[in-house]
Coordinates of C-alpha atoms and ligand atoms in Angstrom, one line a residue:
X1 CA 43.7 1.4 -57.7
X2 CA 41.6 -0.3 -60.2
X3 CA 40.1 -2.5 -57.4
X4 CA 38.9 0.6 -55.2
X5 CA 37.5 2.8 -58.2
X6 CA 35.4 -0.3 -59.2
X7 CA 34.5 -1.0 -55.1
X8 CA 33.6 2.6 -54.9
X9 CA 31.4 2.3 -58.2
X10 CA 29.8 -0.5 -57.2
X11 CA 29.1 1.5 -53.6
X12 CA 27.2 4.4 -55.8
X13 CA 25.3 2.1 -57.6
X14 CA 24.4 -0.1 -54.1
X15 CA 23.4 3.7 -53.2
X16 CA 21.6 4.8 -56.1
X17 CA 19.4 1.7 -56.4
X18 CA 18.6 2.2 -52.6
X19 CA 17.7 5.8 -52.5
X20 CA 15.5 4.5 -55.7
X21 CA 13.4 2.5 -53.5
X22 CA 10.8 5.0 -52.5
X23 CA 9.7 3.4 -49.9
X24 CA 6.4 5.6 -50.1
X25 CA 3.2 3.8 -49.4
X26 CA 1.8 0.6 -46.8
X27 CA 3.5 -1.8 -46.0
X28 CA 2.6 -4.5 -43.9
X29 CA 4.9 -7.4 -41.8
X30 CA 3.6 -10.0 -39.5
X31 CA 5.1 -10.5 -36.0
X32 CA 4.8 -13.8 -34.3
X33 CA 4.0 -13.9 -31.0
X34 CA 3.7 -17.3 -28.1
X35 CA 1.3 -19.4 -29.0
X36 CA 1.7 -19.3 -32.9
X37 CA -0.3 -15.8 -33.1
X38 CA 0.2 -13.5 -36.0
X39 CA 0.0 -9.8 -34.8
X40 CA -0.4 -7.1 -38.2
X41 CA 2.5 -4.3 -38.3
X42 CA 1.8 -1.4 -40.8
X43 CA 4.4 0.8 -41.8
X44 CA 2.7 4.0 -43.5
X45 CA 5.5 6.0 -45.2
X46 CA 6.0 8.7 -47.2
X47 CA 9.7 9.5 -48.4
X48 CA 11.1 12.4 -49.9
X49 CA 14.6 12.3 -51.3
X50 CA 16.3 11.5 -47.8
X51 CA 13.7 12.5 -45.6
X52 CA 11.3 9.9 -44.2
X53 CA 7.9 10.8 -42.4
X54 CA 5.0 8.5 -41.0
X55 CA 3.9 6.2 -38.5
X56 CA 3.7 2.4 -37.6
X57 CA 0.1 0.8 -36.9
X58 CA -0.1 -2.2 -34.9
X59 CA -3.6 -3.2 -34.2
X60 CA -2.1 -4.7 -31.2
X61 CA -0.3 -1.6 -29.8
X62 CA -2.2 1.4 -31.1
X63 CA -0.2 4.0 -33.4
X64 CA 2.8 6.0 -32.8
X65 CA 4.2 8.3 -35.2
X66 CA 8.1 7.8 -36.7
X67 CA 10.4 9.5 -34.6
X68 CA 14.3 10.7 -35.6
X69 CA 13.3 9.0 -39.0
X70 CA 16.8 9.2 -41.3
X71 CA 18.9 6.8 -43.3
X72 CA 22.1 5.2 -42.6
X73 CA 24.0 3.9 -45.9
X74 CA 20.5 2.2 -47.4
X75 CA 18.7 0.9 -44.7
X76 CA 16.2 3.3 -42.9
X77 CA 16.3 3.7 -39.5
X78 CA 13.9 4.9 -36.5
X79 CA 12.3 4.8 -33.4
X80 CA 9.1 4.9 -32.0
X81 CA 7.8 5.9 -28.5
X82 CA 7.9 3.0 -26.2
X83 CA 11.7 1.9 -26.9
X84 CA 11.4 1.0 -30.0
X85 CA 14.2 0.9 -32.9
X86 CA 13.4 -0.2 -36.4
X87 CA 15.4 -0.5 -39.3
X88 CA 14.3 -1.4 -42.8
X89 CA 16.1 -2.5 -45.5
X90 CA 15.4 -3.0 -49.3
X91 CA 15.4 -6.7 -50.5
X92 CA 13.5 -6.8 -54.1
X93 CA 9.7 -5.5 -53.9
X94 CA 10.1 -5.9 -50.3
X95 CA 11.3 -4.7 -46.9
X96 CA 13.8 -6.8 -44.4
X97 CA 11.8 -5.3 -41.4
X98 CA 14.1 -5.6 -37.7
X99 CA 12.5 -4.0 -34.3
X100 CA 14.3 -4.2 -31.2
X101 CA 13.2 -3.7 -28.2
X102 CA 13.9 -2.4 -24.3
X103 CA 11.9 -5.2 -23.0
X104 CA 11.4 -8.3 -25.2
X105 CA 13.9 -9.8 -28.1
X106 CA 14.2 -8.3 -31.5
X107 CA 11.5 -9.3 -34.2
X108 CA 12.8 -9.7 -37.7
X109 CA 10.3 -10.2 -40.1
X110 CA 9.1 -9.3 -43.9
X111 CA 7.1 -6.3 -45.1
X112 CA 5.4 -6.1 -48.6
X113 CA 3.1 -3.3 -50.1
X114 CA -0.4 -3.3 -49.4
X115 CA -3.0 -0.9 -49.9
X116 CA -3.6 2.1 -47.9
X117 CA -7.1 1.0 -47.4
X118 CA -6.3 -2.2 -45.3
X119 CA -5.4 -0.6 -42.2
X120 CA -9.1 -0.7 -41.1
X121 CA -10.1 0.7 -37.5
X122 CA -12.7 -1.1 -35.7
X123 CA -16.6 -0.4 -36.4
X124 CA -17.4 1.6 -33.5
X125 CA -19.5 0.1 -30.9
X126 CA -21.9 2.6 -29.1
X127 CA -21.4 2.7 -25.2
X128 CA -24.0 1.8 -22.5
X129 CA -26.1 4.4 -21.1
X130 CA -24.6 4.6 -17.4
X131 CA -26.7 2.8 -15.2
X132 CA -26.0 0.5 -11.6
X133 CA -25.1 -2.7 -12.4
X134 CA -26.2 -4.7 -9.5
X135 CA -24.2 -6.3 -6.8
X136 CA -23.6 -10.2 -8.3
X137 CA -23.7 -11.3 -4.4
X138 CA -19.9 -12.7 -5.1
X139 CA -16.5 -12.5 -3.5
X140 CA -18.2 -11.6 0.3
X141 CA -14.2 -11.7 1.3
X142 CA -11.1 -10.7 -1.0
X143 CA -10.8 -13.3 -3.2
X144 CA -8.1 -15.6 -3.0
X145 CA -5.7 -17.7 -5.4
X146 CA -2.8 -17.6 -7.6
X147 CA -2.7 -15.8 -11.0
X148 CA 0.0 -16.1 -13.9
X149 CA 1.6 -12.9 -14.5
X150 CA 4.1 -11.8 -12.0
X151 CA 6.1 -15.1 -12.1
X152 CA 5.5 -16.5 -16.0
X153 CA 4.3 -13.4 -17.9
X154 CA 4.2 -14.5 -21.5
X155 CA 5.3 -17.9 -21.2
X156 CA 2.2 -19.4 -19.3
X157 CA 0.6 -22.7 -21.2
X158 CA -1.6 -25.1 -20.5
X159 CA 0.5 -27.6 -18.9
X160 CA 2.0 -25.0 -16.7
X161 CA -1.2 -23.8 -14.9
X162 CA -2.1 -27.6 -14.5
X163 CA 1.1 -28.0 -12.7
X164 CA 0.4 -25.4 -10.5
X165 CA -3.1 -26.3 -9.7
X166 CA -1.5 -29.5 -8.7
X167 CA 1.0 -27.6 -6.7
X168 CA -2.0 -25.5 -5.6
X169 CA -3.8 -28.6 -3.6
X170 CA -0.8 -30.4 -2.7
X171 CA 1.1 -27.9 -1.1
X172 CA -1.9 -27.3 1.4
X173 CA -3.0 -23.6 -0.3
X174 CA -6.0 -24.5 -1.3
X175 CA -6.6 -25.5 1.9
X176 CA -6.0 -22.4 3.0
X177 CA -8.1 -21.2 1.1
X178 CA -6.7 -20.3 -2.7
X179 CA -8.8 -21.2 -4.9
X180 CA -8.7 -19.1 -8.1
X181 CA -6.5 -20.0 -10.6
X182 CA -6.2 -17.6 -13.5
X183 CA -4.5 -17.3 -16.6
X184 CA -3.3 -13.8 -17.2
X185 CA -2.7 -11.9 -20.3
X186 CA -1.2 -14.1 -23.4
X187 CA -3.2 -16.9 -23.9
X188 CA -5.3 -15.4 -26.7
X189 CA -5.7 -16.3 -30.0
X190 CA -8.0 -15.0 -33.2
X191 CA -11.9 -15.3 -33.4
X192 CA -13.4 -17.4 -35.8
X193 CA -15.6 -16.4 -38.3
X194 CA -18.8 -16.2 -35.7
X195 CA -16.2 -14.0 -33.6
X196 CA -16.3 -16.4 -31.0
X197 CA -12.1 -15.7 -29.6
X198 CA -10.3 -18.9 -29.5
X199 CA -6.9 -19.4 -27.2
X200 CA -3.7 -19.5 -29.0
X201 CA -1.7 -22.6 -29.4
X202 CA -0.5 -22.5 -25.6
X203 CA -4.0 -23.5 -24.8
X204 CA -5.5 -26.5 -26.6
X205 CA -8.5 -27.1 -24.6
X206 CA -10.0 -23.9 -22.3
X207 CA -13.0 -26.3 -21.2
X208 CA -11.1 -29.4 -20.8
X209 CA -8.6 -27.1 -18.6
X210 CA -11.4 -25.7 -16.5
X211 CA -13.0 -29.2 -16.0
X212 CA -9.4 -30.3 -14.6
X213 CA -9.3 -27.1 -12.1
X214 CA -13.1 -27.8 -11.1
X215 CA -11.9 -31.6 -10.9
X216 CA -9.6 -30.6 -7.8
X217 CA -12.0 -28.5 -6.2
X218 CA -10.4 -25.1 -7.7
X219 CA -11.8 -22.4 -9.6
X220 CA -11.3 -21.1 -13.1
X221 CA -9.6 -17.1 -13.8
X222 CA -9.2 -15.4 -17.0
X223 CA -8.5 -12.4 -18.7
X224 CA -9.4 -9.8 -21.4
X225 CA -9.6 -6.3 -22.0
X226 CA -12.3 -4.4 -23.2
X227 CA -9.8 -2.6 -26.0
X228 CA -9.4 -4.2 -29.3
X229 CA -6.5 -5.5 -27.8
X230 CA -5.2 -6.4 -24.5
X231 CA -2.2 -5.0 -22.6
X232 CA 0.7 -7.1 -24.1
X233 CA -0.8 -6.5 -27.7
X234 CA -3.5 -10.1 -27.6
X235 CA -7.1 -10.1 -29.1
X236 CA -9.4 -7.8 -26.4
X237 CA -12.9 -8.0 -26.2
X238 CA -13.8 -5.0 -28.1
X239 CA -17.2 -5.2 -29.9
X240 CA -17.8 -8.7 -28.6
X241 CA -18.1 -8.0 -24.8
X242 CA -21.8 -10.2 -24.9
X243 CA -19.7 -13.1 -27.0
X244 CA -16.6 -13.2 -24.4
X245 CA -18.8 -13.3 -21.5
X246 CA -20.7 -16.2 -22.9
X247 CA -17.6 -18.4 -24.4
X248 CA -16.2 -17.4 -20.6
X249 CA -19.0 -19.2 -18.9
X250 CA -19.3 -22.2 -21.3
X251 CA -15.6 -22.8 -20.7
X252 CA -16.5 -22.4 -16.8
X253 CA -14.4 -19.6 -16.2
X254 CA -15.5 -18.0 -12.4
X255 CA -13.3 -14.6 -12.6
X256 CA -12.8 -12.2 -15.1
X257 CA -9.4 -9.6 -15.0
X258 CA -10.5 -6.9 -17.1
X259 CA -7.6 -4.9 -17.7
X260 CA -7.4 -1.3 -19.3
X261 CA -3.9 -1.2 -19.9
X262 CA -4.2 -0.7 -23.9
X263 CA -8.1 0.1 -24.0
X264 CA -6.7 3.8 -23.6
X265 CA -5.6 3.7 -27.6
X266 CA -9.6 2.7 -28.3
X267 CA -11.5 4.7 -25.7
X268 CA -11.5 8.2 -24.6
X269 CA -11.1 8.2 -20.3
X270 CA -14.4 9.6 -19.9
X271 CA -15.5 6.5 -21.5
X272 CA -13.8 4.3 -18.6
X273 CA -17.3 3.1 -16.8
X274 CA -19.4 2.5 -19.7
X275 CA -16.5 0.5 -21.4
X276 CA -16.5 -1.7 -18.0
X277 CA -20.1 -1.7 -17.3
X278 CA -20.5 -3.4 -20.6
X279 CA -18.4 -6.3 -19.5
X280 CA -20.0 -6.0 -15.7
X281 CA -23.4 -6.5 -17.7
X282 CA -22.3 -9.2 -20.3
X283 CA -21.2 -11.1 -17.1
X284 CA -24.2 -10.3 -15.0
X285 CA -26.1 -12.4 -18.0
X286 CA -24.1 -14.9 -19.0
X287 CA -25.7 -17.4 -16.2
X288 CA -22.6 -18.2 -14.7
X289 CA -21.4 -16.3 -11.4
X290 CA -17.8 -14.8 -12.5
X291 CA -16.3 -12.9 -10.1
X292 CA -15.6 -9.3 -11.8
X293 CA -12.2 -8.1 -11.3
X294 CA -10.8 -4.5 -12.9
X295 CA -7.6 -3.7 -13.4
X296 CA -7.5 0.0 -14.0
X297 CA -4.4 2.3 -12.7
X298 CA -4.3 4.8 -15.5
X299 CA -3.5 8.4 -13.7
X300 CA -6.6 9.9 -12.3
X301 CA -8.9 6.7 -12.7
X302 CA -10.1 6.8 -9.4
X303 CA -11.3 3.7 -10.3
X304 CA -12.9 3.1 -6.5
X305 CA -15.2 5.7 -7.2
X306 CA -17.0 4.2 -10.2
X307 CA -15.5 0.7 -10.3
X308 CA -18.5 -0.8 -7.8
X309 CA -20.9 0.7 -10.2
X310 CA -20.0 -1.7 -13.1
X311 CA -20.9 -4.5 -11.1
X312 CA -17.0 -5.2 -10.3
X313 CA -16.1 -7.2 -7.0
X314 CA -12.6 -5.5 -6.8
X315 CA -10.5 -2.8 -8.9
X316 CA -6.6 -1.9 -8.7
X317 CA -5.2 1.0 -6.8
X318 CA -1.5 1.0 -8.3
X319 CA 0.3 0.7 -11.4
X320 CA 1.7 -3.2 -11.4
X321 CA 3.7 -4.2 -8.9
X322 CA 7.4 -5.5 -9.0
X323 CA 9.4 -7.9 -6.9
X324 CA 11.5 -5.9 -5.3
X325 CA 10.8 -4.2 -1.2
X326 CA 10.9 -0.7 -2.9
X327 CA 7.7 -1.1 -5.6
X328 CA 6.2 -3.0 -2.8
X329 CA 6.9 -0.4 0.4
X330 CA 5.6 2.2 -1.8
X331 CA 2.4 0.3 -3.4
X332 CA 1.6 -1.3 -0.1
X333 CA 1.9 2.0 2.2
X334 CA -0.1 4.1 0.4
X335 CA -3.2 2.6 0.3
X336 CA -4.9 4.3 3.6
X337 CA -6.9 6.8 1.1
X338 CA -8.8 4.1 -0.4
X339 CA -9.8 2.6 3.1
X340 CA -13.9 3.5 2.9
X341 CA -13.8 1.7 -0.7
X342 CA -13.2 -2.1 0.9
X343 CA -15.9 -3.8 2.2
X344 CA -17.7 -7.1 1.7
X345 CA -18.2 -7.2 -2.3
X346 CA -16.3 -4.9 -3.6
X347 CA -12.5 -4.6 -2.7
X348 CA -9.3 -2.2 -3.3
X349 CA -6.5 -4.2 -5.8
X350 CA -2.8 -3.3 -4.4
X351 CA -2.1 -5.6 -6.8
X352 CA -0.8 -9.5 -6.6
X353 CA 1.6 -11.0 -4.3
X354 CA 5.3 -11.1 -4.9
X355 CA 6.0 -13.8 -1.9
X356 CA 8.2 -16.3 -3.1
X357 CA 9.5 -14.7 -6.3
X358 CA 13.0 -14.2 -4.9
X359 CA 13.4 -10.2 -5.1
X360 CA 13.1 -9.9 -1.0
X361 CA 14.2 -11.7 1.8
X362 CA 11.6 -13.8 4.4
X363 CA 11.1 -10.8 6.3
X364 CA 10.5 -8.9 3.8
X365 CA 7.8 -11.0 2.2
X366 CA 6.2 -11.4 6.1
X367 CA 5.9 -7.4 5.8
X368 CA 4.0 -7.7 2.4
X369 CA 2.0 -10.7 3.3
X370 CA 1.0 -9.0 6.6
X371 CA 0.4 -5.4 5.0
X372 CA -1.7 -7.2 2.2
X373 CA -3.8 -9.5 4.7
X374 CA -4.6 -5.8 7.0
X375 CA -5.5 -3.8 3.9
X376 CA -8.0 -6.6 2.9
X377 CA -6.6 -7.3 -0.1
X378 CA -7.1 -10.2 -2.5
X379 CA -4.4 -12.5 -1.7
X380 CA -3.3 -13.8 -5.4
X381 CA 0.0 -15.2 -5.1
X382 CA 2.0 -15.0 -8.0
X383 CA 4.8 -17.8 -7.5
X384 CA 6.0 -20.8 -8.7
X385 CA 4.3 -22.7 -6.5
X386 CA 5.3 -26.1 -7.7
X387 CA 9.0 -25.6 -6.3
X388 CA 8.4 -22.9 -3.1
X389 CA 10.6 -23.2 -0.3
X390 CA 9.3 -24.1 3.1
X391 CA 9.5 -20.6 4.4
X392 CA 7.1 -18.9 1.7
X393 CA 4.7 -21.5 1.7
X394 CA 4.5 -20.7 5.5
X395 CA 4.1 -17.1 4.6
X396 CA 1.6 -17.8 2.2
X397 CA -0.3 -19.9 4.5
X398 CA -0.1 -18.4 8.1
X399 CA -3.9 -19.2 8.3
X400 CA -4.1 -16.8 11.3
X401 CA -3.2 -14.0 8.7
X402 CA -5.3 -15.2 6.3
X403 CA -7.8 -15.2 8.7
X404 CA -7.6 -11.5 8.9
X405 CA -7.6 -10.9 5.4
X406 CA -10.7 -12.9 4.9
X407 CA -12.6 -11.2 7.8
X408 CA -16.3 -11.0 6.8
X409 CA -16.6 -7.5 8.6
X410 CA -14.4 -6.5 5.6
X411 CA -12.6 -3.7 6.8
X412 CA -9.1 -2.1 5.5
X413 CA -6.9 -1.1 8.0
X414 CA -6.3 2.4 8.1
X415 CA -2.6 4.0 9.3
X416 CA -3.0 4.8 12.9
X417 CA 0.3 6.1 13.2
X418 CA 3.9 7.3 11.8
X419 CA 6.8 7.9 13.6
X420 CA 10.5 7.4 12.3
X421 CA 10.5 4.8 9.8
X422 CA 7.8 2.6 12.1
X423 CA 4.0 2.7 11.4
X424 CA 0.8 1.0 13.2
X425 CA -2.1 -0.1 11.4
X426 CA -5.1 -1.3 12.5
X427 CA -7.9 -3.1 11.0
X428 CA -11.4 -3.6 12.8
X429 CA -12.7 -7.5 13.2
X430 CA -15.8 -9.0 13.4
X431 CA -15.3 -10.1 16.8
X432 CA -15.2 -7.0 18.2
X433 CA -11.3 -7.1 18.5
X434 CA -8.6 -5.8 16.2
X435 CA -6.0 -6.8 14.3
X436 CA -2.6 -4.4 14.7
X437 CA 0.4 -4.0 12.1
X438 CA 3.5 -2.5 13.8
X439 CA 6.3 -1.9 10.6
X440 CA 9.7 -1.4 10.5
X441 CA 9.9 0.6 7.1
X442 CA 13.7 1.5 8.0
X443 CA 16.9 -0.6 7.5
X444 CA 17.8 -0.6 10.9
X445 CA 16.4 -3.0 14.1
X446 CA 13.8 -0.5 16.1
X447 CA 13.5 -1.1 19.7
X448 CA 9.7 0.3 19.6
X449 CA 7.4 1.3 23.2
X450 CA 4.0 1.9 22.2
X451 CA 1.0 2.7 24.6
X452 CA -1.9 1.1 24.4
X453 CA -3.6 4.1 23.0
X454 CA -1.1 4.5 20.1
X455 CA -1.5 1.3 19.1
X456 CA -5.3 2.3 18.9
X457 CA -6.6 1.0 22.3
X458 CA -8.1 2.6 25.5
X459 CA -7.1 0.2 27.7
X460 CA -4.8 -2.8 27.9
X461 CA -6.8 -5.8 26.1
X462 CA -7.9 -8.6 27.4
X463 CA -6.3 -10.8 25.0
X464 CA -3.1 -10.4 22.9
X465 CA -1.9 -12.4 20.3
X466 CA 1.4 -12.5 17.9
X467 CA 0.1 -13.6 14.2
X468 CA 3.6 -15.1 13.2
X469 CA 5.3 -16.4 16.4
X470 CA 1.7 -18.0 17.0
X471 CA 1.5 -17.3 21.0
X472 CA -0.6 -16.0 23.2
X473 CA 1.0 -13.0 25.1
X474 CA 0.3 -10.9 28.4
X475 CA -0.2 -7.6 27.9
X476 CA 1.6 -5.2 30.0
X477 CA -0.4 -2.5 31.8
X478 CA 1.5 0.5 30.0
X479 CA 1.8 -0.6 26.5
X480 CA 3.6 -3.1 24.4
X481 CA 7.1 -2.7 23.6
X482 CA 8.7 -5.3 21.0
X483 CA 11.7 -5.5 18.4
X484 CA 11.2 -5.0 15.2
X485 CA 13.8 -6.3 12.4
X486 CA 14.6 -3.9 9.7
X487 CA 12.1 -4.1 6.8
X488 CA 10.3 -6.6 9.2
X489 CA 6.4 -7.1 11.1
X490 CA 4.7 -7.9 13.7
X491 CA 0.7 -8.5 13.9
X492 CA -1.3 -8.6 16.4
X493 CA -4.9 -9.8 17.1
X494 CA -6.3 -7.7 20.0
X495 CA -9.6 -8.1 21.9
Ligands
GLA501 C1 -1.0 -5.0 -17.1 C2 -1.6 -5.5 -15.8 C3 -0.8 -6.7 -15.3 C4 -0.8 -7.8 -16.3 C5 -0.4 -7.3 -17.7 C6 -0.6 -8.3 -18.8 O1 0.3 -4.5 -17.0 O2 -1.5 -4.5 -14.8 O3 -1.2 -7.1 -14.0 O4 -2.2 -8.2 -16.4 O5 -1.0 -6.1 -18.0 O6 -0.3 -7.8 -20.0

């Protein structure tokens, strides 16, 4: 009896001394990302009795107001858009701080009490008058290599993309013509006092690593944003566009991704093009040729309208792709309105390539490796290319694919026709021939008899070829008639 009163005493107190904590005010934590780097988290709260009100500010992530704030016995607890869950708990003149999250594991870190001053936006920079930013003469076809993201994400380092470089020129793709290698989002780390951005502790040496990809005959990506930070919450190039672009070139980077993603949370969508341009100009005079390549999907971008204007050699149609046939069928299909957008220069982004990641079969790779090589995409695979098997390094390397991807004409195939789950493409060569997608988008085998003129010719052609089986072929008088696996391809080269 005497036991429970005194346990149920001690409970008020545990109670009253929580609910005395007010935990009014800033406070601030520090989350620690890959690569050693400290990202800022702000708390701003104001309590009253048991109701809590404010928001979280993460430089990195924008700010997003407290939602379905309350406490539960002393610890506070909330979310925030986004999927996140907090709760914070009272230890001393500080705050046990624990965020979990849908996509990435739970931070647990401290808060203390700062004042409400720190939280500092950044000095605003004044835009660029609009203007042309001229045409930097690079990336005549879709541009072609591997990039970091869809396969590693956050946990690309140095030694990983020299691996792969390796892998790169062994393997025979850089034969076939990969050659950029670039190092997606996570590899930044603070500026120094000059501003100048330094990588993080995933990447020693940026010029050393360039001089080994030069050393094997490859080229050198990277990426930024032109927000304060990038889109998985790194250092951006805000406010040092000029700066990036010239620490880019002395490290002898050749490609730039320049992805919106987070810029959203520092400029207004009307800004878009003069936020780009600044980077398409910054790059036009660094004195290095870098390749300019946006990646800009927010709804109603229409990025292809303006994106050739900032002096950028390509710009993405989608949201990001995944590794699975569904994300694919339904990025890769849809991209017949951008068709008058492609051409020698300046190219339409479906995104990179999943082949080899392990979220389709073989056939279904074929289909996205053939769709992507008829739209003119870049080809950027986005494997693990230092253990492939033998069937998607033959995907990614079917050079008479590749051949039609890299076509100089430059022309995107448009969708000829439509007819229960099997379309026709066709994309216009330089030689005066054409190369012809037939897809299965249905589960089921199609036993498909197309004329010549639904397959967009007037007359038989003189010569036929099949792109995968690698024969020549006769063509019948009436049309061409074939079986097509479900999900599966063929392509033919037509003159
Ligand atoms: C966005 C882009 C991706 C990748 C990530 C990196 O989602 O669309 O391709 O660059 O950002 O954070």
């Amino acid at each position: 009896m005497k036991g429970a009163f005194l346990h149920s005493l001690g409970l008020c107190l545990l109670l009253a001394s929580v609910r005395a904590t007010d935990l009014s005010g800033t406070w601030k934590a520090d989350l620690v990302r890959r690569g050693d780097v400290h990202q800022p988290l702000y708390l701003v709260l104001r309590q009253s009795g048991g109701r809590l009100e404010g928001r979280v500010f993460a430089p990195a992530g924008g700010e997003l107001p407290l939602l379905n704030a309350h406490f539960e016995g002393g610890d506070a607890v909330f979310d925030t858009q986004f999927g996140m869950h907090y709760r914070l708990r009272s230890e001393g003149p500080s705050l046990h701080v624990t965020v979990r999250y849908e996509w990435r594991p739970t931070d647990e870190t401290t808060a203390i009490r700062v004042a409400d001053t720190e939280i500092n936006p950044p000095a605003v920079v004044p835009l660029p008058a609009l203007r042309l930013v001229p045409d930097n003469g690079l990336a005549r076809t879709p541009p072609m290599g591997w990039n970091s993201w869809n396969r590693f994400g956050e946990t690309i380092d140095d030694r990983t993309v020299r691996e792969i470089a390796d892998a790169l020129v062994s393997s025979g793709m850089a034969a076939a013509g990969y050659t950029y290698v670039t190092i997606d989002d996570t590899w930044e780390g603070e500026r120094d006092a000059t501003g100048r951005i330094r990588p993080n502790g995933k990447f020693p040496d940026m010029k050393a690593l360039g001089d080994y990809l030069h050393n094997r005959g490859l080229k050198f990506g990277i990426y930024s944003s032109p927000g304060t930070t990038t889109c998985a919450g790194y250092t951006g190039s805000y406010g040092h566009e000029e700066q990036d672009a010239r620490t880019f070139a002395d490290w002898g980077v050749d490609y730039l991704k320049y992805d919106w993603c987070s810029a959203g949370r520092t400029y207004r969508l009307e800004e878009r093009r003069a936020a780009c341009q600044r980077m398409g100009e910054a790059l036009a005079g660094c004195g290095r040729p870098i390749v300019y390549s946006l990646s800009e999907s927010s709804p109603g971008s229409d990025v292809w309208l303006w994106g050739p204007r900032t002096g950028a050699n390509l710009w993405r149609t989608t949201t990001d792709i995944h590794d699975n046939w569904v994300e694919m069928e339904q990025i890769g299909f849809n991209q017949g309105n951008f068709t008058p957008y492609a051409g020698p220069g300046h190219w339409n982004d479906p995104d990179m390539l999943e082949v080899g990641n392990g979220g389709m079969t073989d056939t279904e790779y074929k289909t996205h490796f053939s769709l992507w090589c008829l739209l003119a995409a870049p080809l950027i695979a986005g494997n693990d290319l230092r253990q492939m098997s033998a069937a998607t390094l033959s995907i990614l390397t079917n050079r008479e694919l590749i051949a039609v991807d890299q076509d100089p004409l430059g022309k995107q195939a448009t969708r000829r026709l439509a007819r229960d789950g099997l379309e026709v493409w066709c994309k216009p060569l330089q030689d005066g021939g054409m190369a012809i997608g037939l897809f299965n988008r249905t589960k089921e085998t199609i036993l498909s008899a197309l004329t010549w003129p639904e397959l967009g010719l007037l007359q038989p052609p003189v010569s036929l070829r099949d792109l995968w089986e690698h024969r020549d072929l006769k063509a019948a008088p009436d049309g061409y008639r074939s079986r097509i696996p479900a999900h599966g391809t063929i392509v033919l080269r037509v003159r």
